[in-house]
PDB file of C-alpha atoms in Angstrom:
ATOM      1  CA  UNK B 764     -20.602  12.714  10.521  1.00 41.00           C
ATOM      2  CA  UNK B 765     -17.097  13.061  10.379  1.00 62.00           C
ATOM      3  CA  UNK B 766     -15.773  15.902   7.627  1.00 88.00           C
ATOM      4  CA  UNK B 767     -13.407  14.847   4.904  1.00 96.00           C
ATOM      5  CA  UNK B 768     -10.156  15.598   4.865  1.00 97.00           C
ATOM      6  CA  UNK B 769      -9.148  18.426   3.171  1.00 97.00           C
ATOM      7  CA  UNK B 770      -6.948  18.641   0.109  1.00 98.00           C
ATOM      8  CA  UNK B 771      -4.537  21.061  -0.339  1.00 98.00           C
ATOM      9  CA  UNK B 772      -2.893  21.017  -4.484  1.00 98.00           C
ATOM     10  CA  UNK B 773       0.665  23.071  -4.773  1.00 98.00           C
ATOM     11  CA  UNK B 774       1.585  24.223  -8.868  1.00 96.00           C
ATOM     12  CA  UNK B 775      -2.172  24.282  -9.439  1.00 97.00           C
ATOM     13  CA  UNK B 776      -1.764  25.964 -12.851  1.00 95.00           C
ATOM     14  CA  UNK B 777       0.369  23.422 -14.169  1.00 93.00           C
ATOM     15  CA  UNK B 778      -0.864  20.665 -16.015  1.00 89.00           C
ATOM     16  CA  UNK B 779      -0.061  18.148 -13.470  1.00 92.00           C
ATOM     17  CA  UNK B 780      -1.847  20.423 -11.025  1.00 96.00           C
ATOM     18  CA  UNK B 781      -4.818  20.995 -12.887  1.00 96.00           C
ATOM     19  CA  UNK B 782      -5.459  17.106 -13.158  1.00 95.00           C
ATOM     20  CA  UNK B 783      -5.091  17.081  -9.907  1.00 97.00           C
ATOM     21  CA  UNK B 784      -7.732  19.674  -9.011  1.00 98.00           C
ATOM     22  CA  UNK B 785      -9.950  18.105 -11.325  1.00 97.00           C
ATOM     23  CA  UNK B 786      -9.277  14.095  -9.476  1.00 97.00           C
ATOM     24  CA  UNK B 787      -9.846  15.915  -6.370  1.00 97.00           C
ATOM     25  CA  UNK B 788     -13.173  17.539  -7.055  1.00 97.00           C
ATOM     26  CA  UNK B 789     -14.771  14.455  -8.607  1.00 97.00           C
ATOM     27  CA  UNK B 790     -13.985  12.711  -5.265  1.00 97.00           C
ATOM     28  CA  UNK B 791     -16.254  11.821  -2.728  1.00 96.00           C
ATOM     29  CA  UNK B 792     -13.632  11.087   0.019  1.00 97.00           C
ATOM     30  CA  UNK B 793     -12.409  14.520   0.383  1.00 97.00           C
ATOM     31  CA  UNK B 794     -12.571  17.980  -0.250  1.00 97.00           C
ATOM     32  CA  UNK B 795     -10.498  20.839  -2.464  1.00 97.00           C
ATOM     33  CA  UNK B 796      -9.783  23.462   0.084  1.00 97.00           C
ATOM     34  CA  UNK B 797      -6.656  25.191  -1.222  1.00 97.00           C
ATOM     35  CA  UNK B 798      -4.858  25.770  -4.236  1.00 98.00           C
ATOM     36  CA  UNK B 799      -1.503  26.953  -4.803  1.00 97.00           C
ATOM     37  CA  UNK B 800       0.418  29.226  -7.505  1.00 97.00           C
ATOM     38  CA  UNK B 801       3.635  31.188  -7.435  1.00 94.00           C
ATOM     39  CA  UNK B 802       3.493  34.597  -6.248  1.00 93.00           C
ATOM     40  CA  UNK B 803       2.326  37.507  -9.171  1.00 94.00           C
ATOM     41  CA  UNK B 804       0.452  34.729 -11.697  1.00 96.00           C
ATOM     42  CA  UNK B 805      -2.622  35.926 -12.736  1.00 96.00           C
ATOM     43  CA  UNK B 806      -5.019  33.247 -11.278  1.00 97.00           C
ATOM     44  CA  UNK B 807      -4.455  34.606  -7.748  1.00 97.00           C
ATOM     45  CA  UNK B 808      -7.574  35.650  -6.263  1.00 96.00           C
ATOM     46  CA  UNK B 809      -9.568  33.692  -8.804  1.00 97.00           C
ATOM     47  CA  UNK B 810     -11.993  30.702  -8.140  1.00 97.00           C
ATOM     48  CA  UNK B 811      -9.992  27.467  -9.273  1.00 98.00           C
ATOM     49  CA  UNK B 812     -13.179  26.378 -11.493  1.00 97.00           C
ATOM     50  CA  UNK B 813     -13.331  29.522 -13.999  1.00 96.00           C
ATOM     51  CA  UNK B 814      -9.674  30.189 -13.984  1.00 97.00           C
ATOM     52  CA  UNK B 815      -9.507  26.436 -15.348  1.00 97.00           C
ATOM     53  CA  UNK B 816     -12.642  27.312 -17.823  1.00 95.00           C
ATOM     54  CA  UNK B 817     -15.188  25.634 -16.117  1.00 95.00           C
ATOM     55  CA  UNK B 818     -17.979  26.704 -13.386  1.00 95.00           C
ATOM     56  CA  UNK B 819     -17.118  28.321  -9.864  1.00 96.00           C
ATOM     57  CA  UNK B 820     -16.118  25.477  -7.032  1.00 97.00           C
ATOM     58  CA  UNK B 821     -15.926  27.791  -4.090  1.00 96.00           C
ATOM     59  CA  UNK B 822     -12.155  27.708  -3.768  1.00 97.00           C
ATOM     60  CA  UNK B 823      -9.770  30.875  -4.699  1.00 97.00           C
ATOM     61  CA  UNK B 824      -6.041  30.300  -6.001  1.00 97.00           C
ATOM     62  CA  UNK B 825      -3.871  31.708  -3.862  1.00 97.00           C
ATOM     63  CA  UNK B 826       0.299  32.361  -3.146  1.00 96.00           C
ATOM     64  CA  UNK B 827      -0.436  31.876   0.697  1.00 96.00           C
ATOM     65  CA  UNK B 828       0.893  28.813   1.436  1.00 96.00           C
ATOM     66  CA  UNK B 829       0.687  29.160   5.387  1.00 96.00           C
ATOM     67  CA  UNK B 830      -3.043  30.335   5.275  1.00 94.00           C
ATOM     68  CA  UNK B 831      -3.855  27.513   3.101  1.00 96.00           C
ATOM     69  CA  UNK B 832      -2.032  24.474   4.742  1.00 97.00           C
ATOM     70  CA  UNK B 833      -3.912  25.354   8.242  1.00 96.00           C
ATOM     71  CA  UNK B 834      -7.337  23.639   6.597  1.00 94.00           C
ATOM     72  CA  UNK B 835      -5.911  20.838   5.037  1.00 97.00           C
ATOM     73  CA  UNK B 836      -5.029  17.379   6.301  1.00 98.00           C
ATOM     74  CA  UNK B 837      -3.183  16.887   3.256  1.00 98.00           C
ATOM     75  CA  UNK B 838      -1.085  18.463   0.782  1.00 98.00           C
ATOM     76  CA  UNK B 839      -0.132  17.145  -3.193  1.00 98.00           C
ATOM     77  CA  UNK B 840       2.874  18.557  -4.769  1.00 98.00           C
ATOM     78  CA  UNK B 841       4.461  17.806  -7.599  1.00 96.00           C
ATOM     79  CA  UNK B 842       6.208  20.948  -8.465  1.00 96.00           C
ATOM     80  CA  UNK B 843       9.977  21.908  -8.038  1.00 95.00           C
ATOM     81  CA  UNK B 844      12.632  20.710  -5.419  1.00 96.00           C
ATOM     82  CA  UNK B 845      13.185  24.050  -4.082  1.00 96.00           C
ATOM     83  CA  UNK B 846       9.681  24.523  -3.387  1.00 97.00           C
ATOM     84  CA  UNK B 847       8.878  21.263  -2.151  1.00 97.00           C
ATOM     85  CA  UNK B 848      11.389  21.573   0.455  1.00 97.00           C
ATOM     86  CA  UNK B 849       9.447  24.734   1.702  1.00 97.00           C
ATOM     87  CA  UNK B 850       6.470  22.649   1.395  1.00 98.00           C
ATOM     88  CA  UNK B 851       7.676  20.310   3.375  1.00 97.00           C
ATOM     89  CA  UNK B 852       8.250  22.468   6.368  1.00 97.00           C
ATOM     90  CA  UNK B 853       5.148  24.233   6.169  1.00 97.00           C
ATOM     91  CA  UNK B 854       3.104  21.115   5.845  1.00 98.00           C
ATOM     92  CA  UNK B 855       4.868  19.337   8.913  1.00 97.00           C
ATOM     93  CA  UNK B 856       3.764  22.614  10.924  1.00 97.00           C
ATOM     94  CA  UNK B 857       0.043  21.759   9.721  1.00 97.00           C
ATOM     95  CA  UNK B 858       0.584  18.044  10.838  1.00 97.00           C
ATOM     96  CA  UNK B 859      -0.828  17.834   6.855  1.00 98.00           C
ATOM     97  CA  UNK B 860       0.261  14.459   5.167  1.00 98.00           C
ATOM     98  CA  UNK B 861       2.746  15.771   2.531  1.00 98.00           C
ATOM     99  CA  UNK B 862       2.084  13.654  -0.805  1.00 98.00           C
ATOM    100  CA  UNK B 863       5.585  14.805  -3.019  1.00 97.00           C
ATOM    101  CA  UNK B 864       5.205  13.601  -6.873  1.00 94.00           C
ATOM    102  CA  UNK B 865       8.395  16.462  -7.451  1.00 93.00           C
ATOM    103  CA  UNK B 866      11.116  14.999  -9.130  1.00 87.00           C
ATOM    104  CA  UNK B 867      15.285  16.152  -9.148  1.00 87.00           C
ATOM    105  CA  UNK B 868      15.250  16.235  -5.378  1.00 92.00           C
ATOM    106  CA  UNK B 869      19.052  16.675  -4.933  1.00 93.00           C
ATOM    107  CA  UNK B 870      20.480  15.135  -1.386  1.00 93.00           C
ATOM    108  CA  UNK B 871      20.123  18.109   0.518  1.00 97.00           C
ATOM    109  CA  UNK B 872      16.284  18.622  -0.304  1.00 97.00           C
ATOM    110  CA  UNK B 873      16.178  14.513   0.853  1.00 96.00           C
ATOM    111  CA  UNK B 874      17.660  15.412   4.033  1.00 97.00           C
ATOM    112  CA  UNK B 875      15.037  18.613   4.663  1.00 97.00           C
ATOM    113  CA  UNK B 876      12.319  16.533   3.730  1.00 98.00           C
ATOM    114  CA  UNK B 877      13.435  13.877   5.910  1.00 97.00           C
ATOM    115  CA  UNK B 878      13.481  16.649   8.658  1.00 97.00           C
ATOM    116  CA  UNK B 879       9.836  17.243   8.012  1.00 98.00           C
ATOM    117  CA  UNK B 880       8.910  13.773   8.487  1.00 98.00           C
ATOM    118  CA  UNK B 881       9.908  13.440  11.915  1.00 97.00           C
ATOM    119  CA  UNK B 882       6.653  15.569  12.376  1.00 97.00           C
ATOM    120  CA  UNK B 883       4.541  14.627   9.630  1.00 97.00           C
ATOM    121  CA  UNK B 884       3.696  11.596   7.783  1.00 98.00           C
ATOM    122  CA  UNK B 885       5.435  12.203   3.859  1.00 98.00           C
ATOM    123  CA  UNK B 886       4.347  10.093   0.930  1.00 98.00           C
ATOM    124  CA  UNK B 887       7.026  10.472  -1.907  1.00 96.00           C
ATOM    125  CA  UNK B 888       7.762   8.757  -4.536  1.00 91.00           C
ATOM    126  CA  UNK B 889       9.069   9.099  -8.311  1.00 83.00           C
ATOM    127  CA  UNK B 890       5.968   7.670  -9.474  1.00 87.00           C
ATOM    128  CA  UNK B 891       2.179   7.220  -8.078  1.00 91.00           C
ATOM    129  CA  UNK B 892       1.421   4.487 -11.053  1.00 90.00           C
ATOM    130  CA  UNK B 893       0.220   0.791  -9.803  1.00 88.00           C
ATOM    131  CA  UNK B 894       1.592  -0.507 -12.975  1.00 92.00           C
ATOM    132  CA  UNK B 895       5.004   1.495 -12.109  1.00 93.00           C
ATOM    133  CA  UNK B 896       5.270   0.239  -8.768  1.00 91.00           C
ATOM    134  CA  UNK B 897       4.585  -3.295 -10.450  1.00 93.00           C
ATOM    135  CA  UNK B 898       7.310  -2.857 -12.547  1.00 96.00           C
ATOM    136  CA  UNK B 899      10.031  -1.526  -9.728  1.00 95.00           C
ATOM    137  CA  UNK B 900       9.168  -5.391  -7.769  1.00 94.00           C
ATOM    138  CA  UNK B 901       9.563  -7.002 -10.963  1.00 96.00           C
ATOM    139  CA  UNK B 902      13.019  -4.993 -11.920  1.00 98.00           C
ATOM    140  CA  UNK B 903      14.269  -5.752  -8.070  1.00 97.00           C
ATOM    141  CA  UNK B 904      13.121  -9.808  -9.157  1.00 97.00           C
ATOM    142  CA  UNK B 905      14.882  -9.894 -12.118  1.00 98.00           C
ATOM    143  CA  UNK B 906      18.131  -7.989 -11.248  1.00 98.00           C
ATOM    144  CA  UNK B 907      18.453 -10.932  -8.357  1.00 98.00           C
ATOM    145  CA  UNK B 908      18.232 -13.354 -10.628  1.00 98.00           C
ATOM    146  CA  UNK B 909      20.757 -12.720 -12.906  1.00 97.00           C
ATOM    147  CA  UNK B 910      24.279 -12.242 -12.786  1.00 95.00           C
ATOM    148  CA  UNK B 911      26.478  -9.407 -13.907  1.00 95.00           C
ATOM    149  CA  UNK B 912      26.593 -11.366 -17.326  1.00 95.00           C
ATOM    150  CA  UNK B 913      23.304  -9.246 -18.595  1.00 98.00           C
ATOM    151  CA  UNK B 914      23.649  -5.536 -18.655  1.00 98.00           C
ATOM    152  CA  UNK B 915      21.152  -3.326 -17.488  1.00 98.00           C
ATOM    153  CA  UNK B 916      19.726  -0.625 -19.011  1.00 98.00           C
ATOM    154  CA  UNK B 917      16.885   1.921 -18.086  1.00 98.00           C
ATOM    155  CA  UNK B 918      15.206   3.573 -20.873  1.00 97.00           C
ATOM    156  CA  UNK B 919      12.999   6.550 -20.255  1.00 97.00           C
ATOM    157  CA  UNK B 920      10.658   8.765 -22.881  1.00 97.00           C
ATOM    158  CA  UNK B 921       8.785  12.069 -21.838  1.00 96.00           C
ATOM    159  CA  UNK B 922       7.241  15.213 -23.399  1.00 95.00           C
ATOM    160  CA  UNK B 923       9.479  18.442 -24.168  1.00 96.00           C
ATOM    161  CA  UNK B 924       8.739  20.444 -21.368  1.00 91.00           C
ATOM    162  CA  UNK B 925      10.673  17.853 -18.449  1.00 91.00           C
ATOM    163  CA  UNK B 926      13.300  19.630 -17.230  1.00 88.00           C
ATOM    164  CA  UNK B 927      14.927  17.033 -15.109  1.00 89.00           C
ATOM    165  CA  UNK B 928      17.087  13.600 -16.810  1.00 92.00           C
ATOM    166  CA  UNK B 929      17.321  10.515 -15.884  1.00 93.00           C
ATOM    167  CA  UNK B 930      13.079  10.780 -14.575  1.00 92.00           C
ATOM    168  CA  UNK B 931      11.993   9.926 -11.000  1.00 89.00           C
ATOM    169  CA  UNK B 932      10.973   7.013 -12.171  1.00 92.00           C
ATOM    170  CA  UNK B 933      13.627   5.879 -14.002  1.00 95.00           C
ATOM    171  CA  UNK B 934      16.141   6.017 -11.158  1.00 94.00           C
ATOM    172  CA  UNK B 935      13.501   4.459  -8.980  1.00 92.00           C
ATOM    173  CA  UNK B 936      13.853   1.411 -11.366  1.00 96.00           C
ATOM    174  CA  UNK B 937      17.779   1.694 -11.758  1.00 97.00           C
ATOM    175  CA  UNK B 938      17.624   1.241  -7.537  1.00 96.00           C
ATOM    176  CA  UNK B 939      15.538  -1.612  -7.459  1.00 97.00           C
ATOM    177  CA  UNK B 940      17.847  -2.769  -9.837  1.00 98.00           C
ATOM    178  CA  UNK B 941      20.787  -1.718  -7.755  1.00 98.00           C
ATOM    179  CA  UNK B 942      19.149  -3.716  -4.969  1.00 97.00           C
ATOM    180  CA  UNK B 943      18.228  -6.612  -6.525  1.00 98.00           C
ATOM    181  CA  UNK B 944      21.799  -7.005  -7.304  1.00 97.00           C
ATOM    182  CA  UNK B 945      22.979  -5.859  -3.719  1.00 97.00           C
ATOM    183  CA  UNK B 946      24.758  -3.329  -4.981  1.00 97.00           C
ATOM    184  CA  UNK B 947      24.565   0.697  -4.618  1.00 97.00           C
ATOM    185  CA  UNK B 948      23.346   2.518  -7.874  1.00 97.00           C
ATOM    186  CA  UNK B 949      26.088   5.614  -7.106  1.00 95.00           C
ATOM    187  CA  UNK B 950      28.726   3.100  -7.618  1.00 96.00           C
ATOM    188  CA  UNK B 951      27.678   1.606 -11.126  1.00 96.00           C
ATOM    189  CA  UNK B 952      25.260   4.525 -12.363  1.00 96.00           C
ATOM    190  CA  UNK B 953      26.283   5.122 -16.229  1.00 94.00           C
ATOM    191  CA  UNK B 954      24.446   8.089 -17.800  1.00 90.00           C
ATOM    192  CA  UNK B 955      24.790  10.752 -20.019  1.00 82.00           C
ATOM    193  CA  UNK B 956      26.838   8.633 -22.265  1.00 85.00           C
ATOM    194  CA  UNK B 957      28.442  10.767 -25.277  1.00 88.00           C
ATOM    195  CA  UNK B 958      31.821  10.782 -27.715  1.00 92.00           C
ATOM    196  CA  UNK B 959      34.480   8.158 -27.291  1.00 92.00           C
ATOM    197  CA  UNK B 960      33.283   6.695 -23.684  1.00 89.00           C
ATOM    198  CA  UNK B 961      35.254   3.294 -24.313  1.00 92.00           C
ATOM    199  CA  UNK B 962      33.615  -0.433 -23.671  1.00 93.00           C
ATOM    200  CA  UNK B 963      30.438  -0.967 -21.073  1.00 93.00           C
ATOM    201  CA  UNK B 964      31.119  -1.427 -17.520  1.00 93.00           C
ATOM    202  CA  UNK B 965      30.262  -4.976 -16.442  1.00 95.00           C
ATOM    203  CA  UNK B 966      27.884  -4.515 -13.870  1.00 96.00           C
ATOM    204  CA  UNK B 967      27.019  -1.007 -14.698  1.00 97.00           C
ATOM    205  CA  UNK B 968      23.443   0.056 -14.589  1.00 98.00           C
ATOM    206  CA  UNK B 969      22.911   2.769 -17.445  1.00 97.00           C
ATOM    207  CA  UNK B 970      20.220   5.471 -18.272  1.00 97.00           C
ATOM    208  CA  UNK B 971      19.083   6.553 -21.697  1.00 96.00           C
ATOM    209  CA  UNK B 972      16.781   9.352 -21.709  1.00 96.00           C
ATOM    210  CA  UNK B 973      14.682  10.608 -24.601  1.00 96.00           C
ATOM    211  CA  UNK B 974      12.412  14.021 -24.512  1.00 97.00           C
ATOM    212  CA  UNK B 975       9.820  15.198 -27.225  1.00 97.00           C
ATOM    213  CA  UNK B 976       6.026  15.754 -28.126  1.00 97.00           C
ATOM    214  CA  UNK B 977       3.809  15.121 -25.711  1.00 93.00           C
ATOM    215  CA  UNK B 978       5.315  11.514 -24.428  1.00 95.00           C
ATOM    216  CA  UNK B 979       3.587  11.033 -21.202  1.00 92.00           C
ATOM    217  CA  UNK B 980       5.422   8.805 -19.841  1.00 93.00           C
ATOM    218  CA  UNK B 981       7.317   5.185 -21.085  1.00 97.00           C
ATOM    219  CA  UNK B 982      10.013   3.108 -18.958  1.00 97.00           C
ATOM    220  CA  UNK B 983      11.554   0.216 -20.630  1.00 98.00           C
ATOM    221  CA  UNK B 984      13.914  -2.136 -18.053  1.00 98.00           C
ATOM    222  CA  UNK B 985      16.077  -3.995 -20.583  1.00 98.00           C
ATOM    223  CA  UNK B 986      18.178  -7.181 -19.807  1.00 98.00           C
ATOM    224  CA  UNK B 987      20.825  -7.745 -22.586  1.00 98.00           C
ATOM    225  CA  UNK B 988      23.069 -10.779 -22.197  1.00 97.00           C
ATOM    226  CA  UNK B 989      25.421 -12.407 -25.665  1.00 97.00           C
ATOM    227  CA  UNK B 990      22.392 -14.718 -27.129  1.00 97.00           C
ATOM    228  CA  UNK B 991      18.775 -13.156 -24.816  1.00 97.00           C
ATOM    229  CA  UNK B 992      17.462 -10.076 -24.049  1.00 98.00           C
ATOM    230  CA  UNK B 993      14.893  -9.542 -21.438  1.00 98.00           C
ATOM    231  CA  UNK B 994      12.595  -6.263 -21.645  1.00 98.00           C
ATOM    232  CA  UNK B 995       9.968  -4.981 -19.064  1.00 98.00           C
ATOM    233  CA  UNK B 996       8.125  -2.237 -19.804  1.00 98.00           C
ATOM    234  CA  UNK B 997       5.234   0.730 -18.396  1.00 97.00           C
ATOM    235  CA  UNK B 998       3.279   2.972 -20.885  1.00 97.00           C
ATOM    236  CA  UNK B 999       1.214   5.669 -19.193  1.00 93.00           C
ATOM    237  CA  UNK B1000      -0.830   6.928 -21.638  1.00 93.00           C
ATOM    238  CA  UNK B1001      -3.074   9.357 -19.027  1.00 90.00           C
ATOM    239  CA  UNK B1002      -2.042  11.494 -15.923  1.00 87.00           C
ATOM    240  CA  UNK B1003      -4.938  10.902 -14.709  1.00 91.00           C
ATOM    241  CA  UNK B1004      -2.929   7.899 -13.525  1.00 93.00           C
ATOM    242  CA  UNK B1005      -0.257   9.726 -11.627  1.00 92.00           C
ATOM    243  CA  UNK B1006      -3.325  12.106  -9.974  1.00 95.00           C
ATOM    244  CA  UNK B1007      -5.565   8.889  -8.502  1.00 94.00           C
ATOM    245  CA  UNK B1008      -2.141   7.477  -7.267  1.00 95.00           C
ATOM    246  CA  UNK B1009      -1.741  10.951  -5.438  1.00 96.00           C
ATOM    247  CA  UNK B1010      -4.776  11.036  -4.176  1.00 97.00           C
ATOM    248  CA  UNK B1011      -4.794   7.631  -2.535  1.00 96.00           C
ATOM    249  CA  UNK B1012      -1.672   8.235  -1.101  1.00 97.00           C
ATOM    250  CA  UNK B1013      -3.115  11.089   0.525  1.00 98.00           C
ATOM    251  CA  UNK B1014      -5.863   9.368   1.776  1.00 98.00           C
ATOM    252  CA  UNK B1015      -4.200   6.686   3.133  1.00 97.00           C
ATOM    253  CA  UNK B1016      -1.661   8.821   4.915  1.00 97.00           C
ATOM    254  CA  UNK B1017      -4.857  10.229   7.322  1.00 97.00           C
ATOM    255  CA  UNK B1018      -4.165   7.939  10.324  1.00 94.00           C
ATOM    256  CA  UNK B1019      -0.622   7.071   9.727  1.00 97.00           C
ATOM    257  CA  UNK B1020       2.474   8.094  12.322  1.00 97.00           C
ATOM    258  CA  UNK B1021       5.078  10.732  11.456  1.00 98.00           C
ATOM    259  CA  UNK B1022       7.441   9.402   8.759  1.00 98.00           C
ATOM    260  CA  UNK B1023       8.434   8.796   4.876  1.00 97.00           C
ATOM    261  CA  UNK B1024       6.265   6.570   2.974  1.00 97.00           C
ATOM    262  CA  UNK B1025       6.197   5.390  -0.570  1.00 94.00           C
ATOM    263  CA  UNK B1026       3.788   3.986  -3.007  1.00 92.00           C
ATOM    264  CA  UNK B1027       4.907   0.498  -2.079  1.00 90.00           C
ATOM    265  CA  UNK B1028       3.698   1.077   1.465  1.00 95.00           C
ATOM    266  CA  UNK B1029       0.627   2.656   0.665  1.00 94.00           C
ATOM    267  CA  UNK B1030      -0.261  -0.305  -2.628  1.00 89.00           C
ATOM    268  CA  UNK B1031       0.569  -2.463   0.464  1.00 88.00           C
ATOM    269  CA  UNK B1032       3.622  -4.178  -1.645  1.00 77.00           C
TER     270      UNK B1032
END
């Protein structure tokens, strides 16, 4: 019988990481085999099951990110952009599949990661969600069907502890916009909107963002023209959602060639 593949989680102590752990474990088409923290926390050297506050599963936290990426077939990481770029490297060496969740990648992390994938197949994307990836098609639909006469707007809400703005997910929906209009997002992006900023740009796609509680995660694509508006919309009310996303991703990137992926390839969409 053939093993399953092995899952590797980066940012385990994180609460992102810990659902993670926990999606992996209850699976029966792989294994946990490694599990990632930074360097000096205090789970290092601990089994993954008590330091969470449940029972032993076999598998100690560690910082070792080589040792651990040479039993998996697949990493998940949804951590920082800095560290995902190392990730990246050291999961291509592995031939691991490289599932990235991380968000803020600047253009320079793009380009490492892109490096990576010439030996590796990468899964990333701003959002694992079916019901987000839903909503990106029916953005790209919309935008192409209406003219420059209804503004665009992307409205995102998360908890108090996101430290990146506009979300991963929200400029995943402001380029599907972008494209739907045949336009590039760079040239009518409109955030970060504050004092006297004069009359809307026709054409302009803009970003609101709003942070508090513990908002997992809401996207609202709004259509405003004189006389309609037009409003699609995602609630996530679990990560769970995000983590079983990950997970298939990973899966599904077991036989597939070096290259970058996203959830629209692997939701076959």
């Amino acid at each position: 019988m053939t093993e399953l593949p092995g899952i590797v989680i980066t940012g385990g102590s994180g609460k992102m990481g810990q659902m993670l752990i926990k999606t992996v474990l209850a699976s029966d088409k792989c294994r946990l085999v490694g599990v990632l923290v930074r360097e000096g926390h205090d789970w290092i050297g601990q089994d993954i099951g008590t330091a969470m506050g449940g029972a032993s599963v076999g598998v100690s936290v560690t910082h070792d990110a080589v040792e651990v990426f040479a039993k998996a077939q697949a990493v998940i990481d949804f951590t920082t952009p800095a560290a995902t770029v190392g990730f990246s490297e050291l999961a291509a060496q592995a031939r691991a599949v490289h599932v990235i969740g991380t968000t803020g990648l600047a253009e320079g992390d793009l380009k490492a990661i892109n490096a990576a994938a010439r030996h590796a197949a990468i899964v990333r994307a701003g959002n694992m969600s079916l019901g987000v990836n839903l909503l990106v098609q029916l953005t790209k639909k919309v935008a192409a069907a209406l003219d420059e006469d209804f503004d665009i707007e992307v409205i995102e809400a998360h908890h108090n502890q996101k430290v990146d703005a506009p979300s991963g997910t929200a400029l995943m929906l402001g380029e599907a916009a972008a494209e739907g209009r045949g336009v590039n997002l760079k040239d009518v992006s409109d955030s970060g909107r504050d004092g006297i900023t004069g009359a809307r740009e026709r054409g302009h796609i803009g970003f609101s963002a709003i942070r508090g509680g513990d908002i997992v995660g809401e996207h609202d694509v709004l259509f405003a023209a004189p006389g309609e508006r037009i409003m699609l919309r995602h609630i996530a009310t679990d990560r769970g959602i995000f983590a079983r996303g990950a997970l298939k991703a990973a899966l599904w990137g077991q036989d597939k060639a070096p290259g970058e992926y996203d959830m629209m390839d692997v939701l076959g969409l």
